[in-house]
Amino acid sequence: MSRRWKMVFIAPAAILGILLFAYIGGELVMLLWNWLLPPLFGWRQITFWQGLGLLALCRILFGGFGRHGSGRPNFRRRMKERCGNMTPEERERFRQAMRERWGFGTAAGESKQG
């Protein structure tokens, strides 16, 4: 089958898949919200469009637009490579600098000011 014919079938299937995902996702969010939140907290029920909006909002805030993990595996790999090339003394200096910078390992009553 030629490339052109594949695109003729793949593009409509992709659009249909996106619409189906949006419908099912919005419906699930609406049903779960209406099942749990009004009885538990007394909040009002939502419509399908509000459920779809919540799904989109959560995707924007927590989903990363398809970049799952937001580059975290790359970050870990790079840090592992950098730390692997350090001597034990360099590694300990790095750890101490991070503790000082971010306040890890300080006692509860201890002040950060020198």
mmCIF file with all atom_site columns, N, CA, C and O in Angstrom, residues 5-6 8 13-14 16 18 22 25 28-29 43 51 60 62 65 68 76 82-84 86-87 100 108 111 113:
data_model
loop_
_atom_site.group_PDB
_atom_site.id
_atom_site.type_symbol
_atom_site.label_atom_id
_atom_site.label_alt_id
_atom_site.label_comp_id
_atom_site.label_asym_id
_atom_site.label_entity_id
_atom_site.label_seq_id
_atom_site.pdbx_PDB_ins_code
_atom_site.Cartn_x
_atom_site.Cartn_y
_atom_site.Cartn_z
_atom_site.occupancy
_atom_site.B_iso_or_equiv
_atom_site.pdbx_formal_charge
_atom_site.auth_seq_id
_atom_site.auth_comp_id
_atom_site.auth_asym_id
_atom_site.auth_atom_id
_atom_site.pdbx_PDB_model_num
ATOM 1   N N  . TRP A 1 5   ? -2.070  6.331  0.504  1.00 0.00 ? 5   TRP A N  1
ATOM 2   C CA . TRP A 1 5   ? -3.245  5.587  0.946  1.00 0.00 ? 5   TRP A CA 1
ATOM 3   C C  . TRP A 1 5   ? -3.213  5.332  2.448  1.00 0.00 ? 5   TRP A C  1
ATOM 4   O O  . TRP A 1 5   ? -4.240  5.307  3.115  1.00 0.00 ? 5   TRP A O  1
ATOM 5   N N  . LYS A 1 6   ? -2.009  5.132  2.986  1.00 0.00 ? 6   LYS A N  1
ATOM 6   C CA . LYS A 1 6   ? -1.897  4.948  4.436  1.00 0.00 ? 6   LYS A CA 1
ATOM 7   C C  . LYS A 1 6   ? -2.359  6.205  5.165  1.00 0.00 ? 6   LYS A C  1
ATOM 8   O O  . LYS A 1 6   ? -3.062  6.129  6.164  1.00 0.00 ? 6   LYS A O  1
ATOM 9   N N  . VAL A 1 8   ? -4.465  8.393  4.104  1.00 0.00 ? 8   VAL A N  1
ATOM 10  C CA . VAL A 1 8   ? -5.910  8.548  3.930  1.00 0.00 ? 8   VAL A CA 1
ATOM 11  C C  . VAL A 1 8   ? -6.660  7.787  5.023  1.00 0.00 ? 8   VAL A C  1
ATOM 12  O O  . VAL A 1 8   ? -7.698  8.237  5.491  1.00 0.00 ? 8   VAL A O  1
ATOM 13  N N  . ALA A 1 13  ? -8.542  7.932  11.358 1.00 0.00 ? 13  ALA A N  1
ATOM 14  C CA . ALA A 1 13  ? -8.519  7.053  12.531 1.00 0.00 ? 13  ALA A CA 1
ATOM 15  C C  . ALA A 1 13  ? -7.918  7.778  13.730 1.00 0.00 ? 13  ALA A C  1
ATOM 16  O O  . ALA A 1 13  ? -8.396  7.619  14.865 1.00 0.00 ? 13  ALA A O  1
ATOM 17  N N  . ALA A 1 14  ? -6.883  8.597  13.508 1.00 0.00 ? 14  ALA A N  1
ATOM 18  C CA . ALA A 1 14  ? -6.274  9.351  14.596 1.00 0.00 ? 14  ALA A CA 1
ATOM 19  C C  . ALA A 1 14  ? -7.248  10.391 15.150 1.00 0.00 ? 14  ALA A C  1
ATOM 20  O O  . ALA A 1 14  ? -7.370  10.547 16.367 1.00 0.00 ? 14  ALA A O  1
ATOM 21  N N  . LEU A 1 16  ? -10.521 10.275 15.001 1.00 0.00 ? 16  LEU A N  1
ATOM 22  C CA . LEU A 1 16  ? -11.559 9.529  15.703 1.00 0.00 ? 16  LEU A CA 1
ATOM 23  C C  . LEU A 1 16  ? -11.058 9.054  17.066 1.00 0.00 ? 16  LEU A C  1
ATOM 24  O O  . LEU A 1 16  ? -11.782 9.124  18.064 1.00 0.00 ? 16  LEU A O  1
ATOM 25  N N  . ILE A 1 18  ? -8.735  10.469 18.962 1.00 0.00 ? 18  ILE A N  1
ATOM 26  C CA . ILE A 1 18  ? -8.640  11.625 19.855 1.00 0.00 ? 18  ILE A CA 1
ATOM 27  C C  . ILE A 1 18  ? -10.022 12.001 20.380 1.00 0.00 ? 18  ILE A C  1
ATOM 28  O O  . ILE A 1 18  ? -10.195 12.262 21.579 1.00 0.00 ? 18  ILE A O  1
ATOM 29  N N  . ALA A 1 22  ? -11.293 11.820 24.262 1.00 0.00 ? 22  ALA A N  1
ATOM 30  C CA . ALA A 1 22  ? -11.851 12.994 24.924 1.00 0.00 ? 22  ALA A CA 1
ATOM 31  C C  . ALA A 1 22  ? -13.238 12.687 25.485 1.00 0.00 ? 22  ALA A C  1
ATOM 32  O O  . ALA A 1 22  ? -13.558 13.063 26.622 1.00 0.00 ? 22  ALA A O  1
ATOM 33  N N  . GLY A 1 25  ? -12.850 10.165 28.437 1.00 0.00 ? 25  GLY A N  1
ATOM 34  C CA . GLY A 1 25  ? -12.215 10.847 29.565 1.00 0.00 ? 25  GLY A CA 1
ATOM 35  C C  . GLY A 1 25  ? -13.153 11.821 30.241 1.00 0.00 ? 25  GLY A C  1
ATOM 36  O O  . GLY A 1 25  ? -13.258 11.847 31.475 1.00 0.00 ? 25  GLY A O  1
ATOM 37  N N  . LEU A 1 28  ? -15.830 9.865  32.112 1.00 0.00 ? 28  LEU A N  1
ATOM 38  C CA . LEU A 1 28  ? -15.312 9.262  33.342 1.00 0.00 ? 28  LEU A CA 1
ATOM 39  C C  . LEU A 1 28  ? -15.112 10.293 34.447 1.00 0.00 ? 28  LEU A C  1
ATOM 40  O O  . LEU A 1 28  ? -15.465 10.045 35.604 1.00 0.00 ? 28  LEU A O  1
ATOM 41  N N  . VAL A 1 29  ? -14.538 11.432 34.114 1.00 0.00 ? 29  VAL A N  1
ATOM 42  C CA . VAL A 1 29  ? -14.341 12.482 35.117 1.00 0.00 ? 29  VAL A CA 1
ATOM 43  C C  . VAL A 1 29  ? -15.690 12.929 35.664 1.00 0.00 ? 29  VAL A C  1
ATOM 44  O O  . VAL A 1 29  ? -15.866 13.074 36.883 1.00 0.00 ? 29  VAL A O  1
ATOM 45  N N  . TRP A 1 43  ? -20.606 19.079 47.418 1.00 0.00 ? 43  TRP A N  1
ATOM 46  C CA . TRP A 1 43  ? -20.396 19.912 46.232 1.00 0.00 ? 43  TRP A CA 1
ATOM 47  C C  . TRP A 1 43  ? -21.449 19.550 45.198 1.00 0.00 ? 43  TRP A C  1
ATOM 48  O O  . TRP A 1 43  ? -22.005 18.463 45.189 1.00 0.00 ? 43  TRP A O  1
ATOM 49  N N  . GLY A 1 51  ? -16.598 18.295 33.119 1.00 0.00 ? 51  GLY A N  1
ATOM 50  C CA . GLY A 1 51  ? -15.700 17.152 33.308 1.00 0.00 ? 51  GLY A CA 1
ATOM 51  C C  . GLY A 1 51  ? -14.588 17.151 32.280 1.00 0.00 ? 51  GLY A C  1
ATOM 52  O O  . GLY A 1 51  ? -13.416 16.878 32.603 1.00 0.00 ? 51  GLY A O  1
ATOM 53  N N  . ILE A 1 60  ? -3.014  19.675 31.546 1.00 0.00 ? 60  ILE A N  1
ATOM 54  C CA . ILE A 1 60  ? -2.114  20.818 31.434 1.00 0.00 ? 60  ILE A CA 1
ATOM 55  C C  . ILE A 1 60  ? -1.229  20.925 32.670 1.00 0.00 ? 60  ILE A C  1
ATOM 56  O O  . ILE A 1 60  ? -0.010  21.105 32.563 1.00 0.00 ? 60  ILE A O  1
ATOM 57  N N  . PHE A 1 62  ? -0.587  18.616 35.170 1.00 0.00 ? 62  PHE A N  1
ATOM 58  C CA . PHE A 1 62  ? 0.168   17.455 35.621 1.00 0.00 ? 62  PHE A CA 1
ATOM 59  C C  . PHE A 1 62  ? 0.649   16.531 34.512 1.00 0.00 ? 62  PHE A C  1
ATOM 60  O O  . PHE A 1 62  ? 1.481   15.664 34.755 1.00 0.00 ? 62  PHE A O  1
ATOM 61  N N  . PHE A 1 65  ? 1.996   17.532 28.522 1.00 0.00 ? 65  PHE A N  1
ATOM 62  C CA . PHE A 1 65  ? 1.776   17.545 27.076 1.00 0.00 ? 65  PHE A CA 1
ATOM 63  C C  . PHE A 1 65  ? 2.479   16.394 26.364 1.00 0.00 ? 65  PHE A C  1
ATOM 64  O O  . PHE A 1 65  ? 3.145   16.591 25.362 1.00 0.00 ? 65  PHE A O  1
ATOM 65  N N  . HIS A 1 68  ? 6.077   12.572 29.155 1.00 0.00 ? 68  HIS A N  1
ATOM 66  C CA . HIS A 1 68  ? 5.901   11.952 30.459 1.00 0.00 ? 68  HIS A CA 1
ATOM 67  C C  . HIS A 1 68  ? 7.191   12.053 31.253 1.00 0.00 ? 68  HIS A C  1
ATOM 68  O O  . HIS A 1 68  ? 8.246   11.671 30.792 1.00 0.00 ? 68  HIS A O  1
ATOM 69  N N  . ARG A 1 76  ? 18.334  12.309 35.599 1.00 0.00 ? 76  ARG A N  1
ATOM 70  C CA . ARG A 1 76  ? 18.977  11.281 36.436 1.00 0.00 ? 76  ARG A CA 1
ATOM 71  C C  . ARG A 1 76  ? 20.179  10.669 35.736 1.00 0.00 ? 76  ARG A C  1
ATOM 72  O O  . ARG A 1 76  ? 21.210  10.431 36.359 1.00 0.00 ? 76  ARG A O  1
ATOM 73  N N  . ARG A 1 82  ? 27.763  12.462 35.714 1.00 0.00 ? 82  ARG A N  1
ATOM 74  C CA . ARG A 1 82  ? 28.605  13.483 36.351 1.00 0.00 ? 82  ARG A CA 1
ATOM 75  C C  . ARG A 1 82  ? 29.186  12.982 37.664 1.00 0.00 ? 82  ARG A C  1
ATOM 76  O O  . ARG A 1 82  ? 30.364  13.175 37.949 1.00 0.00 ? 82  ARG A O  1
ATOM 77  N N  . CYS A 1 83  ? 28.348  12.357 38.486 1.00 0.00 ? 83  CYS A N  1
ATOM 78  C CA . CYS A 1 83  ? 28.829  11.857 39.777 1.00 0.00 ? 83  CYS A CA 1
ATOM 79  C C  . CYS A 1 83  ? 29.775  10.680 39.603 1.00 0.00 ? 83  CYS A C  1
ATOM 80  O O  . CYS A 1 83  ? 30.667  10.467 40.422 1.00 0.00 ? 83  CYS A O  1
ATOM 81  N N  . GLY A 1 84  ? 29.595  9.905  38.549 1.00 0.00 ? 84  GLY A N  1
ATOM 82  C CA . GLY A 1 84  ? 30.481  8.775  38.288 1.00 0.00 ? 84  GLY A CA 1
ATOM 83  C C  . GLY A 1 84  ? 31.889  9.210  37.953 1.00 0.00 ? 84  GLY A C  1
ATOM 84  O O  . GLY A 1 84  ? 32.855  8.474  38.192 1.00 0.00 ? 84  GLY A O  1
ATOM 85  N N  . MET A 1 86  ? 33.341  11.859 39.328 1.00 0.00 ? 86  MET A N  1
ATOM 86  C CA . MET A 1 86  ? 33.907  12.597 40.451 1.00 0.00 ? 86  MET A CA 1
ATOM 87  C C  . MET A 1 86  ? 34.705  11.674 41.360 1.00 0.00 ? 86  MET A C  1
ATOM 88  O O  . MET A 1 86  ? 34.409  10.490 41.489 1.00 0.00 ? 86  MET A O  1
ATOM 89  N N  . THR A 1 87  ? 35.697  12.249 42.012 1.00 0.00 ? 87  THR A N  1
ATOM 90  C CA . THR A 1 87  ? 36.424  11.518 43.051 1.00 0.00 ? 87  THR A CA 1
ATOM 91  C C  . THR A 1 87  ? 35.551  11.518 44.299 1.00 0.00 ? 87  THR A C  1
ATOM 92  O O  . THR A 1 87  ? 34.621  12.321 44.419 1.00 0.00 ? 87  THR A O  1
ATOM 93  N N  . GLU A 1 100 ? 23.888  22.536 52.175 1.00 0.00 ? 100 GLU A N  1
ATOM 94  C CA . GLU A 1 100 ? 23.898  23.943 52.584 1.00 0.00 ? 100 GLU A CA 1
ATOM 95  C C  . GLU A 1 100 ? 22.916  24.758 51.747 1.00 0.00 ? 100 GLU A C  1
ATOM 96  O O  . GLU A 1 100 ? 22.205  25.610 52.267 1.00 0.00 ? 100 GLU A O  1
ATOM 97  N N  . ALA A 1 108 ? 16.237  21.096 63.578 1.00 0.00 ? 108 ALA A N  1
ATOM 98  C CA . ALA A 1 108 ? 14.992  21.867 63.509 1.00 0.00 ? 108 ALA A CA 1
ATOM 99  C C  . ALA A 1 108 ? 15.166  23.270 64.070 1.00 0.00 ? 108 ALA A C  1
ATOM 100 O O  . ALA A 1 108 ? 14.646  24.237 63.527 1.00 0.00 ? 108 ALA A O  1
ATOM 101 N N  . SER A 1 111 ? 19.577  27.677 62.891 1.00 0.00 ? 111 SER A N  1
ATOM 102 C CA . SER A 1 111 ? 19.352  28.729 61.907 1.00 0.00 ? 111 SER A CA 1
ATOM 103 C C  . SER A 1 111 ? 20.266  28.532 60.716 1.00 0.00 ? 111 SER A C  1
ATOM 104 O O  . SER A 1 111 ? 21.391  28.061 60.857 1.00 0.00 ? 111 SER A O  1
ATOM 105 N N  . GLN A 1 113 ? 21.378  30.998 58.986 1.00 0.00 ? 113 GLN A N  1
ATOM 106 C CA . GLN A 1 113 ? 22.270  32.154 58.914 1.00 0.00 ? 113 GLN A CA 1
ATOM 107 C C  . GLN A 1 113 ? 23.557  31.835 59.663 1.00 0.00 ? 113 GLN A C  1
ATOM 108 O O  . GLN A 1 113 ? 23.560  31.188 60.689 1.00 0.00 ? 113 GLN A O  1
#
